[in-house]
């Protein structure tokens, strides 16, 4: 029988990795990801998880060891945050280019400097284009469920790409939430062991990571991008399969609030839950507002997003990272590209908020809504909540 | 720590039993006279076919793997420059757990990591240290051609004192490389790993047998191989092996092992003067007599230190010497 327990979301993720029967975990401590790998090392130490735990000497080595492991055919997991992700940066496009299905939790945290252990999306936005499948979760149950799904998606022979599961550091990773744990046998049915397509094996030698001369480099990159684009229907299929088995449906893009609302908040990550409360309260007050939450960030679910915002004439796009010197924040820029050339494109109001762990309250989202309605956001983007001339 | 090291699985190679099977085939794109690829070939002959290789970025990676060609007859993986030891760690961990889960067919393959001196002494030192400290069952081979040859002969921390490179040029304010060669075998030995050795392709049986010992023992092993680069050092392409022998005979590159913490030095009874070694290489041509004298003194001192380490570790031999 599935059981429901209250626990820290980091620990729920560790349980998901355990129940997914990861074979190799390589990890280096960094706040706020640490509780996940601490718990996994306990599982390995007490025999609950029969895996190799490699306590590497850096995140760069965490990803490098994960790559060696996945190439040798083991189900492989790691987790990181912020500076750790930045240190791994060099390895990430190589992992996707080598088609290695590593699953990594990223407890999103702002990048230094100044040094900050708190949450925003500057870490993940700095590695947007590394060719990984990238997904965001909003709550503890979703963190558990999507972590299990991530192995199934990444290891699918139609995908064979690394996958990053993003969850907001502290604001989600350290929350105590009720999480329903399925039976191990049901997880085993849903997620069989990893069968690699090509591994390092003396019986059938392969050369992995050869030199890409100009005559082949572009073809290799394009094939890799195609693999990422092709992963979208598999992500959908796996999430639908999960819903059929476990009863919890996750879509690539979610909507809530008043149906057919003319103004929609667009969010990604756990701040979406605060916006959800705000939207509910505003709807109760008769406001014409709804919300669209982006779950799959790469590959970007273009059709699903367009369907979700159909009929809206204004999008209030929330970004939790700056694109310094750029036109807008990263999510708003993405959407501006998406709507380029469309006659009925909605107006994009871009608000950058909640950097470095700065809280944004339910009431502030109401204020943001009112400001947007009165045309108060005049610039391409506005950084919300900055103390004037601080 | 002076460990007992189990060498019972060591299978010695003799002149009559040199393996002919090649893990790396000819037809690669190395320079004429490249001793590094020659050394790599010797290592692969000693290791055999049941191996997985992790290779750092560098000359050897480039010349053996221009897609769609490959010189490798064994499974081989190149990821990047500084992380070969970490990649090897992951391969080893995956092999062990897969073996435990009954997913491996046959004997667990050996894990071998190759890096040049830049990949080992400089950019990859941290990853190497981590992998050695964690005790992974793998052999790390440093192929030391004493500079960044792949990018055009820039100095590394393994470049010898006085050598001319493109980033340690001699001049009115410069002798060339101004620092003494970093002692990576000693750093490896400081990790208390079961096996550390230096080797030279001029002494090929010795080299191959050190590889055989490294793969026979359980746990990490480190082999530092002297690898002449005719292009970067300014010697004739047919002189590589001669120079490989001379480096040993002049004590510039002494051959020794550290087995379970115990130093074993092959005694060099009549060392040749260092000048014989220096004068045939263009990279040292600018050195003055005074410079050469200094190098000779330091080479002597380093050899004496090594000999002392070896005698400390083997007191019974010291008594015999007296």
XYZ file of C-alpha atoms in Angstrom:
712
model
C 0.000 0.000 0.000
C 1.156 3.464 -0.847
C 1.818 5.482 2.277
C 1.681 9.181 2.970
C 4.301 10.757 5.199
C 5.386 14.250 6.092
C 9.054 14.853 5.428
C 11.579 17.297 4.079
C 11.376 17.486 0.306
C 15.141 16.799 -0.075
C 14.636 13.510 1.730
C 11.681 12.667 -0.497
C 13.948 13.161 -3.512
C 16.541 10.848 -1.935
C 13.777 8.291 -1.411
C 12.784 8.636 -5.054
C 16.367 7.942 -6.125
C 16.515 4.960 -3.778
C 13.223 3.566 -5.035
C 14.451 4.132 -8.599
C 17.367 1.858 -7.680
C 20.179 4.128 -8.808
C 23.403 2.126 -9.056
C 25.973 4.896 -8.875
C 25.650 8.190 -7.020
C 28.528 10.638 -7.294
C 28.147 13.821 -5.340
C 29.843 16.722 -3.648
C 28.255 18.731 -0.841
C 26.772 22.120 -1.599
C 23.933 23.933 0.118
C 20.985 23.587 -0.382
C 21.324 20.260 -2.200
C 23.289 18.485 0.538
C 20.440 16.774 2.381
C 19.642 14.707 -0.699
C 23.069 13.130 -1.011
C 23.551 12.847 2.742
C 20.406 10.755 2.849
C 21.554 8.693 -0.134
C 24.910 8.001 1.512
C 22.984 6.779 4.588
C 20.895 4.489 2.398
C 24.058 3.037 0.876
C 25.754 2.755 4.270
C 22.879 0.839 5.849
C 22.194 -1.332 2.832
C 18.830 0.164 1.912
C 20.291 1.104 -1.470
C 22.707 -1.308 -3.108
C 24.693 1.308 -4.992
C 28.170 2.780 -5.257
C 28.403 6.179 -3.575
C 31.407 8.140 -4.882
C 32.217 11.036 -2.552
C 34.076 13.031 -5.183
C 36.359 15.980 -4.520
C 34.400 18.516 -6.610
C 31.248 18.939 -8.640
C 33.355 18.869 -11.775
C 34.409 15.375 -10.787
C 30.848 14.529 -9.698
C 29.647 15.040 -13.245
C 32.771 13.453 -14.751
C 32.374 10.325 -12.632
C 28.674 10.255 -13.471
C 29.607 10.301 -17.137
C 32.048 7.408 -16.731
C 29.418 5.500 -14.795
C 26.573 6.062 -17.251
C 28.893 5.112 -20.123
C 29.561 1.842 -18.315
C 25.861 1.084 -18.155
C 24.925 1.955 -14.569
C 21.852 3.959 -13.544
C 23.506 7.166 -12.421
C 22.462 10.066 -10.229
C 23.949 13.274 -8.875
C 22.690 16.521 -7.392
C 24.012 20.039 -7.117
C 23.265 23.760 -6.785
C 24.586 27.113 -7.925
C 28.399 27.250 -7.818
C 28.488 23.485 -8.094
C 26.450 23.620 -11.262
C 28.705 26.383 -12.526
C 31.767 24.232 -11.844
C 30.133 21.362 -13.732
C 29.292 23.646 -16.603
C 32.123 22.433 -18.824
C 30.954 18.837 -18.520
C 27.237 19.349 -19.147
C 27.183 19.729 -22.941
C 29.607 16.794 -23.212
C 27.216 14.618 -21.207
C 24.377 15.394 -23.617
C 26.618 15.094 -26.684
C 27.688 11.644 -25.491
C 24.004 10.782 -24.911
C 24.511 9.752 -21.299
C 21.248 9.432 -19.344
C 22.346 10.917 -16.022
C 19.658 12.268 -13.696
C 20.591 15.338 -11.664
C 18.564 17.260 -9.128
C 19.385 20.944 -9.096
C 18.317 22.659 -5.888
C 18.244 26.050 -7.538
C 20.306 28.702 -5.811
C 21.599 32.078 -6.913
C 25.091 32.423 -8.280
C 27.734 34.358 -6.343
C 28.608 37.257 -6.052
C 27.854 38.360 -3.609
C 27.773 34.855 -2.287
C 24.251 33.765 -1.510
C 22.981 30.348 -0.563
C 19.376 31.334 -1.253
C 17.100 30.664 -4.099
C 16.670 32.000 -7.598
C 17.160 30.612 -11.122
C 20.444 32.247 -12.083
C 22.248 28.906 -11.800
C 20.047 26.987 -14.197
C 19.632 29.875 -16.638
C 23.401 30.032 -17.040
C 23.371 26.464 -18.374
C 20.202 26.726 -20.440
C 21.810 25.668 -23.714
C 23.726 22.536 -22.684
C 21.328 20.158 -24.419
C 19.814 18.546 -21.321
C 16.149 17.814 -20.735
C 15.233 20.389 -18.064
C 12.138 20.261 -15.917
C 10.894 22.293 -12.919
C 8.922 21.001 -9.964
C 6.756 23.017 -7.590
C 6.086 20.858 -4.541
C 7.278 17.818 -2.614
C 5.013 15.249 -4.219
C 5.970 16.480 -7.631
C 9.676 16.404 -6.697
C 9.321 12.740 -5.758
C 7.222 11.751 -8.756
C 9.211 13.626 -11.380
C 12.498 12.282 -10.001
C 11.278 8.738 -10.680
C 9.976 9.755 -14.113
C 13.314 11.428 -14.920
C 15.160 8.091 -14.982
C 12.535 6.622 -17.272
C 12.670 9.607 -19.613
C 16.468 9.962 -19.713
C 17.106 6.243 -20.216
C 14.447 5.775 -22.902
C 16.275 4.739 -26.069
C 14.363 7.404 -27.986
C 15.902 10.001 -25.643
C 19.233 8.920 -24.067
C 19.960 12.361 -22.715
C 20.840 13.658 -19.277
C 17.963 15.245 -17.385
C 17.984 18.016 -14.805
C 15.178 18.174 -12.262
C 15.002 21.706 -10.899
C 13.572 22.437 -7.491
C 13.898 25.733 -5.696
C 16.547 25.662 -2.998
C 15.278 26.019 0.597
C 11.856 27.302 -0.547
C 11.130 23.792 -1.733
C 14.130 21.613 -0.882
C 13.884 22.288 2.866
C 10.096 22.377 3.260
C 8.354 19.659 5.235
C 5.539 18.439 3.037
C 3.201 15.481 2.869
C 4.409 13.035 0.221
C 2.722 9.851 -0.883
C 5.169 7.011 -1.448
C 4.069 4.326 -3.901
C 4.882 0.678 -3.267
C 8.328 -0.405 -4.405
C 6.791 -3.095 -6.612
C 4.748 -0.467 -8.464
C 7.836 1.665 -9.000
C 9.682 -1.420 -10.263
C 6.855 -2.084 -12.738
C 6.945 1.513 -13.914
C 10.728 1.811 -14.030
C 12.612 -1.358 -14.987
C 16.437 -1.463 -14.767
C 18.579 0.579 -17.118
C 19.453 -1.111 -20.391
C 22.057 0.970 -22.152
C 22.178 1.131 -25.909
C 25.962 1.352 -26.133
C 28.432 0.903 -23.292
C 32.140 0.617 -22.612
C 32.583 -3.134 -22.916
C 35.748 -4.984 -23.998
C 33.565 -7.553 -25.777
C 32.302 -4.842 -28.124
C 34.782 -1.951 -28.027
C 33.523 1.531 -28.849
C 35.333 4.865 -29.000
C 33.432 7.508 -27.041
C 34.268 11.183 -27.283
C 36.310 11.305 -30.502
C 37.486 14.489 -32.169
C 34.773 16.328 -34.129
C 36.491 17.893 -37.098
C 34.652 20.685 -38.942
C 33.310 18.158 -41.448
C 31.310 16.378 -38.715
C 30.915 18.791 -35.779
C 27.793 20.536 -37.049
C 26.110 17.268 -37.926
C 26.846 15.949 -34.447
C 25.405 19.064 -32.812
C 22.292 19.048 -34.976
C 21.672 15.370 -34.241
C 22.000 16.122 -30.571
C 19.531 18.970 -30.751
C 17.159 16.768 -32.703
C 17.371 14.184 -29.933
C 16.386 16.858 -27.422
C 13.495 18.058 -29.573
C 12.387 14.451 -30.046
C 12.347 13.901 -26.279
C 9.197 16.003 -25.799
C 6.657 13.323 -26.785
C 8.544 10.834 -24.586
C 8.401 13.202 -21.609
C 4.657 13.499 -22.184
C 4.258 9.751 -22.625
C 6.139 8.978 -19.411
C 4.198 11.584 -17.411
C 0.917 10.238 -18.790
C 2.040 6.696 -17.997
C 2.817 7.800 -14.475
C -0.668 9.305 -14.169
C -2.260 6.094 -15.419
C -0.390 4.048 -12.830
C -0.235 6.380 -9.859
C -3.136 8.759 -10.466
C -1.181 11.991 -10.453
C -1.193 13.835 -13.763
C 1.640 16.159 -14.721
C 1.524 18.122 -17.951
C 4.272 19.969 -19.760
C 2.423 23.224 -19.079
C -0.260 23.683 -16.413
C -3.032 26.234 -16.116
C -5.083 27.454 -13.174
C -7.255 30.369 -12.182
C -10.163 31.796 -14.134
C -10.711 30.035 -17.429
C -10.335 32.300 -20.452
C -8.819 35.099 -18.374
C -7.375 37.934 -20.429
C -4.385 38.401 -18.128
C -2.193 35.430 -17.229
C 0.723 35.112 -14.881
C 3.470 32.896 -16.320
C 5.608 31.152 -13.703
C 8.197 28.409 -13.430
C 9.159 26.719 -10.177
C 7.830 26.947 -6.639
C 6.943 30.652 -6.699
C 4.138 29.459 -8.949
C 2.397 28.117 -5.843
C 2.410 31.560 -4.219
C 1.059 33.043 -7.431
C -1.611 30.315 -7.426
C -2.872 31.494 -4.031
C -2.762 35.095 -5.177
C -4.669 34.293 -8.376
C -7.315 32.353 -6.407
C -7.847 35.320 -4.089
C -7.998 37.749 -6.997
C -10.494 35.492 -8.809
C -12.617 35.484 -5.636
C -12.506 39.277 -5.836
C -13.767 39.049 -9.421
C -10.494 39.838 -11.171
C -9.979 38.529 -14.691
C -6.689 36.749 -14.091
C -5.288 33.251 -14.543
C -1.960 31.482 -14.490
C 0.211 29.306 -16.706
C 3.002 27.270 -15.119
C 5.843 26.037 -17.276
C 7.014 22.601 -16.132
C 9.192 21.501 -19.058
C 11.767 24.159 -19.863
C 13.917 22.216 -22.367
C 12.795 21.185 -24.876
C 10.409 24.143 -24.663
C 6.804 22.940 -25.071
C 5.831 25.468 -27.728
C 2.497 24.015 -28.848
C 1.371 23.302 -25.301
C 2.259 26.789 -24.166
C 0.497 28.459 -27.091
C -2.618 26.391 -26.416
C -2.499 27.312 -22.727
C -2.411 31.082 -23.365
C -4.835 31.143 -26.289
C -7.204 34.096 -25.984
C -5.131 35.985 -23.425
C -4.064 39.509 -24.298
C -1.525 40.053 -21.539
C 1.110 37.802 -19.989
C 2.829 38.811 -16.765
C 5.989 36.758 -17.103
C 7.896 36.155 -13.912
C 11.650 35.663 -14.207
C 13.849 34.624 -11.292
C 17.071 35.477 -13.063
C 18.472 38.517 -14.802
C 19.941 38.429 -18.248
C 22.326 41.312 -17.627
C 22.486 43.651 -20.556
C 19.856 41.663 -22.401
C 16.422 42.709 -23.651
C 14.381 40.820 -21.017
C 14.692 38.049 -18.463
C 15.325 34.566 -19.870
C 11.749 33.252 -19.716
C 10.273 36.435 -21.161
C 12.869 36.425 -23.952
C 11.901 32.844 -24.736
C 8.231 33.788 -24.964
C 8.939 36.899 -27.031
C 10.684 34.581 -29.503
C 7.758 32.205 -29.429
C 5.259 34.944 -30.255
C 7.434 36.632 -32.851
C 5.471 37.329 -36.010
C 2.122 36.234 -34.568
C -0.719 38.631 -35.286
C -2.629 37.925 -32.058
C 0.426 37.888 -29.803
C -0.307 38.944 -26.241
C 1.520 41.804 -24.599
C 4.441 40.577 -22.499
C 4.991 42.275 -19.168
C 8.236 40.992 -17.669
C 8.845 41.157 -13.950
C 12.135 39.931 -12.524
C 11.605 39.074 -8.870
C 12.790 36.975 -5.964
C 16.521 37.063 -6.670
C 18.870 35.613 -4.064
C 16.062 34.314 -1.861
C 14.066 37.561 -1.675
C 10.513 36.617 -0.819
C 7.615 37.699 -2.982
C 4.301 37.599 -1.133
C 0.752 36.825 -2.210
C -0.121 40.503 -1.818
C 2.830 41.606 -3.909
C 1.552 39.526 -6.812
C -1.756 41.365 -6.491
C 0.185 44.620 -6.642
C 2.071 43.376 -9.692
C -1.252 42.510 -11.335
C -2.729 45.941 -10.603
C 0.415 47.703 -11.840
C 0.295 45.672 -15.055
C -3.397 46.498 -15.555
C -2.798 50.221 -15.146
C 0.143 50.171 -17.570
C 2.609 50.865 -14.782
C 5.338 48.626 -16.212
C 6.785 50.817 -18.914
C 10.128 49.090 -19.542
C 10.862 45.830 -21.348
C 11.374 44.354 -17.886
C 11.100 45.559 -14.317
C 13.080 44.294 -11.363
C 10.503 44.043 -8.601
C 11.149 44.885 -4.981
C 14.510 46.637 -5.239
C 14.962 49.178 -2.468
C 15.232 52.545 -4.228
C 18.792 53.739 -4.713
C 19.991 51.286 -2.083
C 52.245 3.483 5.993
C 54.158 0.488 4.711
C 51.499 -1.795 3.354
C 51.754 -5.385 2.398
C 50.910 -5.340 -1.295
C 49.538 -8.474 -2.870
C 51.426 -9.074 -6.113
C 50.352 -12.698 -6.469
C 48.454 -11.913 -9.680
C 51.506 -10.291 -11.265
C 52.406 -11.982 -14.548
C 55.913 -11.010 -15.581
C 56.764 -10.356 -19.195
C 60.135 -11.536 -20.538
C 61.815 -10.833 -23.865
C 60.359 -14.115 -25.095
C 56.813 -13.468 -23.924
C 56.201 -9.897 -25.060
C 52.527 -9.714 -25.985
C 51.821 -9.034 -29.628
C 48.175 -8.085 -29.271
C 47.690 -4.375 -29.736
C 45.053 -2.383 -27.884
C 45.994 0.559 -30.022
C 46.623 0.044 -33.694
C 49.062 1.706 -36.033
C 47.849 4.245 -38.530
C 47.213 6.901 -35.890
C 48.273 10.460 -36.543
C 51.148 10.960 -34.111
C 54.261 12.850 -35.253
C 57.181 10.942 -36.676
C 59.334 9.647 -33.846
C 56.720 10.273 -31.154
C 57.786 8.309 -28.096
C 54.564 9.072 -26.238
C 52.474 6.927 -28.600
C 55.189 4.278 -28.453
C 54.958 4.235 -24.650
C 51.170 4.111 -24.854
C 51.444 1.119 -27.173
C 53.735 -0.640 -24.685
C 51.270 0.014 -21.874
C 48.414 -1.366 -23.955
C 50.391 -4.498 -24.856
C 51.064 -5.122 -21.180
C 47.439 -4.510 -20.184
C 45.795 -6.693 -22.808
C 42.269 -6.478 -24.163
C 40.137 -6.738 -21.045
C 40.385 -3.052 -20.225
C 38.445 0.195 -20.399
C 40.497 3.299 -21.120
C 39.763 6.865 -20.036
C 41.907 9.359 -21.895
C 42.493 13.024 -21.109
C 42.452 15.639 -23.821
C 45.885 15.977 -25.358
C 48.111 14.741 -28.152
C 47.236 11.075 -27.655
C 43.511 11.750 -27.630
C 43.706 13.858 -30.766
C 45.923 11.576 -32.817
C 43.996 8.394 -32.021
C 40.390 9.514 -32.434
C 39.590 11.762 -35.394
C 35.970 10.740 -36.094
C 35.070 8.553 -37.976
C 38.452 6.896 -37.462
C 39.797 5.389 -34.272
C 43.050 3.668 -33.366
C 41.475 1.966 -30.363
C 40.737 -1.744 -30.291
C 39.496 -1.521 -26.716
C 36.637 0.517 -25.203
C 37.877 4.066 -24.860
C 36.365 7.246 -23.513
C 37.544 10.801 -23.755
C 35.584 13.475 -21.919
C 37.824 16.458 -21.222
C 41.225 17.608 -20.083
C 41.218 17.725 -16.295
C 38.815 14.988 -15.321
C 40.191 11.672 -16.571
C 40.707 10.331 -13.067
C 37.119 11.202 -12.180
C 35.813 9.567 -15.353
C 37.862 6.475 -14.485
C 36.384 6.597 -10.952
C 32.887 6.446 -12.400
C 33.775 3.625 -14.782
C 35.331 1.631 -11.949
C 32.412 2.203 -9.583
C 29.918 1.212 -12.275
C 31.898 -1.940 -13.142
C 32.061 -2.998 -9.499
C 28.376 -2.479 -8.785
C 27.368 -4.116 -12.051
C 29.602 -7.057 -11.190
C 27.955 -7.233 -7.760
C 24.533 -7.205 -9.422
C 25.550 -10.019 -11.757
C 25.360 -7.806 -14.821
C 28.960 -8.306 -16.022
C 29.885 -11.168 -18.261
C 33.350 -12.558 -17.573
C 36.131 -11.031 -15.538
C 35.773 -7.393 -14.482
C 37.810 -5.307 -16.936
C 40.803 -3.293 -15.755
C 40.413 0.478 -15.725
C 43.215 2.527 -17.192
C 43.508 6.307 -17.318
C 45.932 8.204 -19.533
C 46.919 11.828 -19.172
C 49.782 13.958 -20.380
C 51.873 16.011 -17.984
C 49.542 19.008 -18.253
C 46.512 16.820 -17.599
C 48.302 15.225 -14.650
C 50.593 17.732 -12.962
C 48.518 20.842 -13.647
C 44.849 20.903 -14.587
C 43.976 17.355 -13.530
C 45.949 17.134 -10.282
C 42.881 17.608 -8.096
C 40.847 14.922 -9.843
C 43.856 12.592 -9.749
C 44.358 13.205 -6.034
C 40.663 12.571 -5.381
C 40.635 9.304 -7.276
C 43.847 8.055 -5.641
C 42.614 9.020 -2.174
C 39.267 7.277 -2.683
C 41.072 4.073 -3.514
C 39.507 3.207 -6.852
C 40.924 0.070 -8.438
C 42.506 1.683 -11.502
C 45.861 2.506 -13.034
C 46.721 6.066 -13.912
C 49.454 6.505 -16.496
C 51.031 9.907 -16.958
C 52.748 10.196 -20.319
C 55.128 13.035 -19.540
C 56.497 14.910 -22.533
C 57.284 17.843 -20.292
C 55.137 20.568 -21.859
C 51.771 21.278 -23.491
C 52.758 19.849 -26.856
C 49.246 19.590 -28.263
C 48.723 23.349 -28.076
C 52.217 24.211 -29.278
C 54.895 23.542 -26.651
C 53.836 25.697 -23.689
C 55.470 25.132 -20.306
C 53.769 23.007 -17.682
C 54.761 22.415 -14.070
C 56.428 19.247 -15.377
C 58.730 21.120 -17.749
C 62.340 20.716 -16.585
C 64.402 23.617 -15.283
C 66.026 25.636 -18.011
C 63.971 24.249 -20.880
C 62.844 26.543 -23.631
C 59.141 26.402 -24.409
C 56.867 28.895 -26.153
C 55.815 30.304 -22.781
C 59.160 29.926 -21.028
C 61.418 31.483 -23.626
C 65.001 32.231 -22.642
C 65.957 35.895 -22.815
C 68.017 38.535 -21.096
C 65.723 38.215 -18.064
C 64.903 34.547 -18.397
C 66.749 31.268 -18.261
C 63.800 29.534 -19.872
C 61.748 27.413 -17.470
C 62.638 28.961 -14.114
C 61.172 26.277 -11.836
C 62.196 22.708 -11.069
C 60.038 19.890 -12.419
C 57.065 19.070 -10.175
C 57.500 15.661 -8.576
C 54.152 14.038 -9.306
C 55.233 10.445 -8.495
C 56.089 11.668 -4.973
C 52.692 13.362 -4.762
C 51.037 10.131 -5.862
C 53.086 8.161 -3.329
C 51.992 10.589 -0.600
C 48.452 9.235 -1.075
C 49.631 5.923 0.396
C 48.482 3.996 -2.634
C 49.768 0.458 -3.179
C 51.839 1.110 -6.275
C 53.768 4.001 -7.805
C 56.456 3.710 -10.459
C 58.445 5.694 -12.953
C 59.233 4.146 -16.311
C 60.977 4.915 -19.559
C 60.215 3.414 -22.984
C 63.996 3.005 -23.392
C 63.657 0.277 -20.758
C 60.621 -1.320 -22.339
C 60.512 -4.610 -20.415
C 60.809 -2.721 -17.167
C 57.992 -0.420 -18.321
C 55.671 -3.244 -19.325
C 56.297 -5.159 -16.133
C 55.522 -2.087 -14.054
C 52.221 -1.880 -15.893
C 51.686 -5.580 -15.167
C 52.295 -4.957 -11.462
C 50.003 -1.928 -11.470
C 47.104 -3.903 -12.916
C 47.808 -6.938 -10.752
C 47.403 -5.139 -7.450
C 44.070 -4.172 -5.958
C 43.555 -0.418 -5.656
C 45.011 2.650 -7.285
C 48.341 2.595 -9.097
C 50.251 5.467 -10.634
C 52.894 5.148 -13.355
C 54.848 8.149 -14.535
C 56.303 7.532 -17.980
C 58.998 9.631 -19.566
C 57.836 10.378 -23.106
C 60.225 12.100 -25.489
C 58.664 14.605 -27.871
C 61.095 15.133 -30.775
C 58.972 18.004 -32.126
C 58.824 19.883 -28.837
C 62.291 19.117 -27.557
C 64.196 19.723 -30.747
C 65.817 16.380 -31.422
C 65.958 14.206 -34.499
C 62.928 11.966 -34.776
C 65.038 8.776 -34.648
C 66.700 9.785 -31.365
C 63.731 9.240 -29.051
C 64.656 5.873 -27.596
C 68.323 6.815 -27.302
C 67.296 9.871 -25.294
C 64.886 7.755 -23.228
C 67.829 5.600 -22.155
C 70.098 8.597 -21.618
C 67.566 10.241 -19.273
C 67.822 7.189 -17.045
C 71.603 6.812 -17.333
C 72.197 10.463 -16.394
C 69.777 10.222 -13.416
C 67.649 12.961 -14.942
C 64.762 10.493 -14.862
C 65.560 7.738 -12.336
C 63.554 4.533 -12.497
C 62.003 3.484 -9.225
C 58.952 1.917 -7.661
C 57.103 2.682 -4.463
C 55.357 -0.522 -3.423
C 53.205 -0.176 -0.339
C 55.167 2.903 0.642
C 58.522 1.205 0.165
C 60.891 2.861 -2.307
C 62.786 0.551 -4.630
C 65.426 2.269 -6.713
C 67.266 0.647 -9.552
C 70.838 1.585 -8.754
C 72.661 3.474 -11.467
C 76.294 2.541 -10.817
C 78.083 4.793 -13.309
C 75.849 7.751 -14.098
C 76.671 9.699 -17.211
C 77.058 13.481 -16.925
C 73.862 15.472 -17.360
C 75.478 17.581 -20.053
C 75.373 14.545 -22.387
C 71.605 14.606 -22.006
C 71.160 18.355 -22.319
C 73.425 19.068 -25.266
C 71.533 17.022 -27.838
C 68.244 18.846 -27.241
C 67.465 22.217 -28.797
C 65.306 23.187 -25.810
C 68.444 23.326 -23.601
C 70.856 24.763 -26.179
C 70.865 28.257 -24.642
C 72.097 27.059 -21.237
C 75.506 28.239 -20.012
C 78.121 26.039 -18.367
C 77.111 27.484 -15.007
C 73.494 26.547 -15.685
C 74.522 23.019 -16.574
C 76.617 22.762 -13.413
C 73.634 23.834 -11.337
C 71.416 21.240 -13.033
C 74.044 18.537 -12.473
C 74.221 19.383 -8.755
C 70.486 19.344 -8.362
C 70.126 16.071 -10.297
C 72.781 14.539 -8.009
C 71.024 15.840 -4.907
C 67.651 14.525 -6.040
C 69.107 11.129 -6.838
C 70.819 11.008 -3.445
C 67.500 11.848 -1.799
C 65.787 9.069 -3.709
C 68.568 6.630 -2.799
C 68.163 7.643 0.840
C 64.403 7.049 0.613
C 65.082 3.631 -0.870
C 67.615 2.738 1.819
C 65.355 4.047 4.592
C 62.611 1.821 3.343
C 64.909 -1.177 3.105
C 67.260 -1.116 6.114
C 68.532 -4.645 5.531
C 69.983 -3.554 2.203
C 71.615 -0.586 3.908
C 73.413 -2.975 6.260
C 74.619 -4.981 3.294
C 75.988 -1.856 1.668
C 78.057 -1.136 4.752
